[in-house]
Each structure stands twice: as structure tokens, then as C-alpha cells.
mmCIF file of C-alpha atoms in Angstrom:
data_model
loop_
_atom_site.group_PDB
_atom_site.id
_atom_site.type_symbol
_atom_site.label_atom_id
_atom_site.label_comp_id
_atom_site.label_asym_id
_atom_site.label_seq_id
_atom_site.Cartn_x
_atom_site.Cartn_y
_atom_site.Cartn_z
ATOM 1 C CA MET A 1 11.010 13.396 -21.255
ATOM 2 C CA ALA A 2 8.610 15.005 -18.794
ATOM 3 C CA GLN A 3 9.606 16.464 -15.479
ATOM 4 C CA VAL A 4 12.266 14.365 -13.745
ATOM 5 C CA ILE A 5 12.627 15.144 -10.071
ATOM 6 C CA GLN A 6 16.153 14.956 -8.647
ATOM 7 C CA ILE A 7 16.432 14.150 -4.943
ATOM 8 C CA PRO A 8 19.778 14.276 -3.082
ATOM 9 C CA LEU A 9 20.455 11.494 -0.583
ATOM 10 C CA GLN A 10 23.381 11.324 1.802
ATOM 11 C CA VAL A 11 25.477 8.152 1.758
ATOM 12 C CA ARG A 12 25.645 6.994 5.375
ATOM 13 C CA PHE A 13 28.610 5.114 6.819
ATOM 14 C CA GLY A 14 26.211 2.303 7.786
ATOM 15 C CA ASP A 15 25.260 1.903 4.095
ATOM 16 C CA ILE A 16 28.732 0.538 3.336
ATOM 17 C CA ASP A 17 29.237 -3.229 3.345
ATOM 18 C CA ALA A 18 32.325 -5.396 3.894
ATOM 19 C CA TYR A 19 33.397 -4.767 0.288
ATOM 20 C CA GLY A 20 33.708 -1.011 0.893
ATOM 21 C CA HIS A 21 30.727 0.108 -1.189
ATOM 22 C CA VAL A 22 27.007 0.725 -0.710
ATOM 23 C CA ASN A 23 25.255 -2.605 -0.131
ATOM 24 C CA ASN A 24 22.882 -3.687 -2.885
ATOM 25 C CA VAL A 25 19.860 -3.699 -0.536
ATOM 26 C CA THR A 26 20.551 -0.091 0.431
ATOM 27 C CA TYR A 27 19.888 1.041 -3.142
ATOM 28 C CA LEU A 28 16.264 -0.047 -2.666
ATOM 29 C CA GLN A 29 16.145 2.060 0.500
ATOM 30 C CA TYR A 30 17.459 5.032 -1.504
ATOM 31 C CA LEU A 31 14.670 4.516 -4.049
ATOM 32 C CA GLU A 32 12.088 4.315 -1.270
ATOM 33 C CA ASP A 33 13.457 7.485 0.371
ATOM 34 C CA ALA A 34 13.211 9.363 -2.939
ATOM 35 C CA ARG A 35 9.718 8.007 -3.634
ATOM 36 C CA VAL A 36 8.453 9.013 -0.174
ATOM 37 C CA GLN A 37 9.978 12.493 -0.502
ATOM 38 C CA LEU A 38 8.360 12.954 -3.912
ATOM 39 C CA ILE A 39 4.856 11.867 -2.912
ATOM 40 C CA HIS A 40 4.941 14.180 0.148
ATOM 41 C CA THR A 41 6.161 17.232 -1.813
ATOM 42 C CA PRO A 42 3.530 19.856 -2.756
ATOM 43 C CA LEU A 43 2.402 19.306 -6.353
ATOM 44 C CA GLY A 44 2.693 22.956 -7.373
ATOM 45 C CA ALA A 45 2.122 23.171 -11.135
ATOM 46 C CA SER A 46 1.463 19.400 -11.237
ATOM 47 C CA ALA A 47 -1.798 19.853 -9.304
ATOM 48 C CA ALA A 48 -5.011 19.218 -11.213
ATOM 49 C CA PRO A 49 -7.301 22.193 -11.867
ATOM 50 C CA GLY A 50 -9.251 22.877 -8.678
ATOM 51 C CA THR A 51 -6.580 21.219 -6.509
ATOM 52 C CA SER A 52 -4.386 23.398 -4.294
ATOM 53 C CA ALA A 53 -0.740 23.699 -5.351
ATOM 54 C CA GLU A 54 0.122 22.875 -1.716
ATOM 55 C CA THR A 55 -1.486 19.436 -2.047
ATOM 56 C CA SER A 56 0.909 16.481 -2.242
ATOM 57 C CA PHE A 57 0.284 13.241 -4.122
ATOM 58 C CA ASN A 58 -0.049 11.574 -0.733
ATOM 59 C CA ASP A 59 -2.843 14.039 0.153
ATOM 60 C CA LEU A 60 -4.777 12.763 -2.890
ATOM 61 C CA ILE A 61 -4.978 9.291 -1.305
ATOM 62 C CA ASP A 62 -7.756 9.153 1.282
ATOM 63 C CA ASP A 63 -7.578 7.195 4.528
ATOM 64 C CA ASP A 64 -9.454 4.237 3.003
ATOM 65 C CA HIS A 65 -6.693 3.568 0.439
ATOM 66 C CA PHE A 66 -2.943 3.074 0.314
ATOM 67 C CA VAL A 67 -0.211 2.484 -2.242
ATOM 68 C CA LEU A 68 1.600 -0.865 -2.284
ATOM 69 C CA VAL A 69 4.830 -1.841 -4.001
ATOM 70 C CA GLY A 70 3.973 -4.606 -6.447
ATOM 71 C CA ARG A 71 7.409 -5.117 -7.965
ATOM 72 C CA ASN A 72 10.954 -3.730 -7.920
ATOM 73 C CA GLU A 73 13.576 -4.187 -10.606
ATOM 74 C CA ILE A 74 17.075 -2.784 -10.272
ATOM 75 C CA GLU A 75 20.194 -2.901 -12.398
ATOM 76 C CA TYR A 76 23.493 -2.099 -10.673
ATOM 77 C CA LEU A 77 25.914 -0.276 -12.960
ATOM 78 C CA ALA A 78 28.728 1.098 -10.752
ATOM 79 C CA PRO A 79 29.637 0.893 -7.043
ATOM 80 C CA ILE A 80 29.180 3.827 -4.658
ATOM 81 C CA SER A 81 31.883 4.256 -2.021
ATOM 82 C CA PHE A 82 31.479 6.225 1.202
ATOM 83 C CA ARG A 83 31.782 9.960 0.596
ATOM 84 C CA PRO A 84 30.601 13.222 2.106
ATOM 85 C CA GLN A 85 28.761 14.320 -1.060
ATOM 86 C CA PRO A 86 25.229 13.068 -1.688
ATOM 87 C CA VAL A 87 24.163 10.820 -4.529
ATOM 88 C CA TYR A 88 21.099 11.842 -6.509
ATOM 89 C CA VAL A 89 18.009 9.817 -7.279
ATOM 90 C CA ASN A 90 16.225 10.959 -10.415
ATOM 91 C CA ILE A 91 12.607 9.825 -10.279
ATOM 92 C CA TRP A 92 9.759 9.950 -12.787
ATOM 93 C CA ILE A 93 6.700 7.970 -13.891
ATOM 94 C CA THR A 94 7.129 5.459 -16.721
ATOM 95 C CA ARG A 95 3.638 3.947 -16.929
ATOM 96 C CA ILE A 96 0.118 4.644 -15.671
ATOM 97 C CA GLY A 97 -2.518 1.908 -15.623
ATOM 98 C CA GLY A 98 -6.027 1.663 -14.229
ATOM 99 C CA SER A 99 -5.026 1.142 -10.596
ATOM 100 C CA SER A 100 -1.248 1.004 -10.937
ATOM 101 C CA PHE A 101 1.686 3.123 -11.994
ATOM 102 C CA GLU A 102 5.426 2.676 -12.304
ATOM 103 C CA PHE A 103 8.277 4.841 -11.056
ATOM 104 C CA GLY A 104 11.525 4.946 -13.006
ATOM 105 C CA TYR A 105 14.770 5.881 -11.281
ATOM 106 C CA THR A 106 18.437 6.493 -11.840
ATOM 107 C CA VAL A 107 20.934 6.829 -8.987
ATOM 108 C CA THR A 108 23.571 9.239 -10.263
ATOM 109 C CA GLU A 109 25.975 12.058 -9.717
ATOM 110 C CA LYS A 110 24.214 15.439 -9.711
ATOM 111 C CA ASP A 111 25.345 16.127 -13.283
ATOM 112 C CA GLY A 112 24.520 12.589 -14.443
ATOM 113 C CA SER A 113 28.164 11.870 -15.296
ATOM 114 C CA THR A 114 27.995 8.510 -13.504
ATOM 115 C CA ILE A 115 24.904 6.321 -13.281
ATOM 116 C CA TYR A 116 25.266 3.931 -10.346
ATOM 117 C CA ALA A 117 21.954 2.135 -10.804
ATOM 118 C CA GLN A 118 18.699 2.308 -12.696
ATOM 119 C CA ALA A 119 15.457 0.858 -11.437
ATOM 120 C CA ALA A 120 11.691 0.651 -11.665
ATOM 121 C CA SER A 121 8.978 0.128 -9.038
ATOM 122 C CA SER A 122 5.419 -0.904 -9.876
ATOM 123 C CA MET A 123 2.920 0.599 -7.450
ATOM 124 C CA VAL A 124 -0.732 -0.336 -6.885
ATOM 125 C CA LEU A 125 -3.463 1.802 -5.302
ATOM 126 C CA ALA A 126 -5.461 -0.515 -3.025
ATOM 127 C CA SER A 127 -8.347 -0.509 -0.564
ATOM 128 C CA ARG A 128 -7.361 -0.793 3.105
ATOM 129 C CA THR A 129 -10.594 -2.719 3.723
ATOM 130 C CA THR A 130 -10.378 -5.347 0.992
ATOM 131 C CA GLY A 131 -6.738 -5.163 -0.102
ATOM 132 C CA ARG A 132 -8.015 -5.103 -3.699
ATOM 133 C CA PRO A 133 -6.784 -2.663 -6.365
ATOM 134 C CA ILE A 134 -8.729 0.610 -6.729
ATOM 135 C CA ARG A 135 -8.815 2.761 -9.877
ATOM 136 C CA LEU A 136 -6.704 5.901 -9.831
ATOM 137 C CA GLY A 137 -8.754 9.102 -9.554
ATOM 138 C CA ASP A 138 -8.564 12.015 -11.993
ATOM 139 C CA ALA A 139 -6.441 14.222 -9.688
ATOM 140 C CA GLN A 140 -4.036 11.345 -8.977
ATOM 141 C CA ARG A 141 -3.764 10.540 -12.680
ATOM 142 C CA HIS A 142 -3.165 14.225 -13.527
ATOM 143 C CA ALA A 143 -0.252 14.467 -11.066
ATOM 144 C CA LEU A 144 1.285 11.235 -12.357
ATOM 145 C CA GLU A 145 0.938 12.357 -15.986
ATOM 146 C CA THR A 146 2.947 15.528 -15.299
ATOM 147 C CA TRP A 147 5.802 13.341 -14.049
ATOM 148 C CA GLN A 148 5.535 10.817 -16.894
ATOM 149 C CA GLY A 149 8.590 10.160 -19.027
ATOM 150 C CA ASN A 150 10.442 7.413 -20.842
ATOM 151 C CA ASP A 151 10.856 3.794 -19.818
ATOM 152 C CA VAL A 152 13.976 2.922 -17.840
ATOM 153 C CA PRO A 153 16.614 1.861 -20.401
ATOM 154 C CA PHE A 154 17.569 -1.414 -18.738
ATOM 155 C CA ARG A 155 20.543 -3.046 -20.435
ATOM 156 C CA ARG A 156 19.131 -6.566 -20.152
ATOM 157 C CA ARG A 157 15.594 -7.741 -19.629
ATOM 158 C CA PRO A 158 16.054 -11.514 -19.171
ATOM 159 C CA ALA A 159 12.655 -11.982 -17.514
ATOM 160 C CA GLN A 160 10.856 -10.380 -20.446
ATOM 161 C CA ALA A 161 12.890 -12.417 -22.929
ATOM 162 C CA ALA A 162 12.017 -15.625 -21.056
ATOM 163 C CA VAL A 163 8.310 -14.765 -21.074
ATOM 164 C CA ALA A 164 8.407 -13.956 -24.794
ATOM 165 C CA ALA A 165 10.221 -17.229 -25.536
ATOM 166 C CA THR A 166 7.678 -19.182 -23.501
ATOM 167 C CA GLU A 167 4.728 -17.491 -25.210
ATOM 168 C CA GLY A 168 6.247 -18.246 -28.621
ATOM 169 C CA ALA A 169 6.614 -21.926 -27.710
ATOM 170 C CA LEU A 170 2.956 -22.324 -26.734
#
């Protein structure tokens, strides 16, 4: 697998629901927090030739464009209770398309001994003017490729199985 970035996130008391564990919606906030931290971090060695190492992925997106979330998928594997230690979001790229890319995530202990959730987010680069997808540029693609790794090993993919069954019936 390529470079996986591990981002610590503090469990906040307000993240805990009536059942005494982190609410399911909060996991999506953890993924967003990790994603935002990653895209604002200097690229360093992930920068394309001719691009400053201090440039972030966000810097590679001009003011006329923005990145939208097209889809989230999450699989909850174990509950997180309130604790003073952070949880860790491991984040990487699983797929790069013409105007889209997909983040893969695991929410874990630092050493990976417990995986609390695994997830994927499909992102689309779009025009602020038209709202239509825009092709990824070479520098953007280069940064994403350095973070590219394996697909998220979801345990069940019922939506994909349903689509395959429907296509087979047609």
C-alpha cells in the first residue's frame, strides 16, 4: 500500500450518545476532520515536480473550483467510548478518475489493534460557476497518486451485490 496518513482526533464528551459511545454520525465528522487536515497539509515529497513542497492539495485547487462529497460509505465495526486518548483516522486514496477520486479510511487505535470503522468517500472536483465536474490537473493527480493504496476491505457490499444481480437479470 502507498503512503497512509494517520491523523489523531480527540474524542469529545459531546460525541457520546445516550448509549455511552460515539454516535454514528460523529464518525462522518471524524472522517471530514481527517480529510480537511490532510488536504491542508504541505505536500512535501508528494508535490509534483515544479511544485513547492510547502503547497497543500487545497492550494492546487483554484478559486474557480471546489471539491464536493459525492458519496460516503461507512461500516461500523466496534464502539468507541469516551476516553482521554485520541482515536486515529488512517486516510489514503483508493481510486482516481477523470474528475473524481475516493478516500479510504479506517478509524483505529494508533497501533491498529482495534478497527472501529472503515469508510470511503467519493469526491468530485467541480466548477463553482457551473457546478459541473472538472478534470483533475496533473499536479492534483500526482499528489493523489502518491497517497493511492488498496480499496477499503468492506465486509459486506450489499449495494454492489444488488446492482450486479439487477444487471444479470436484464
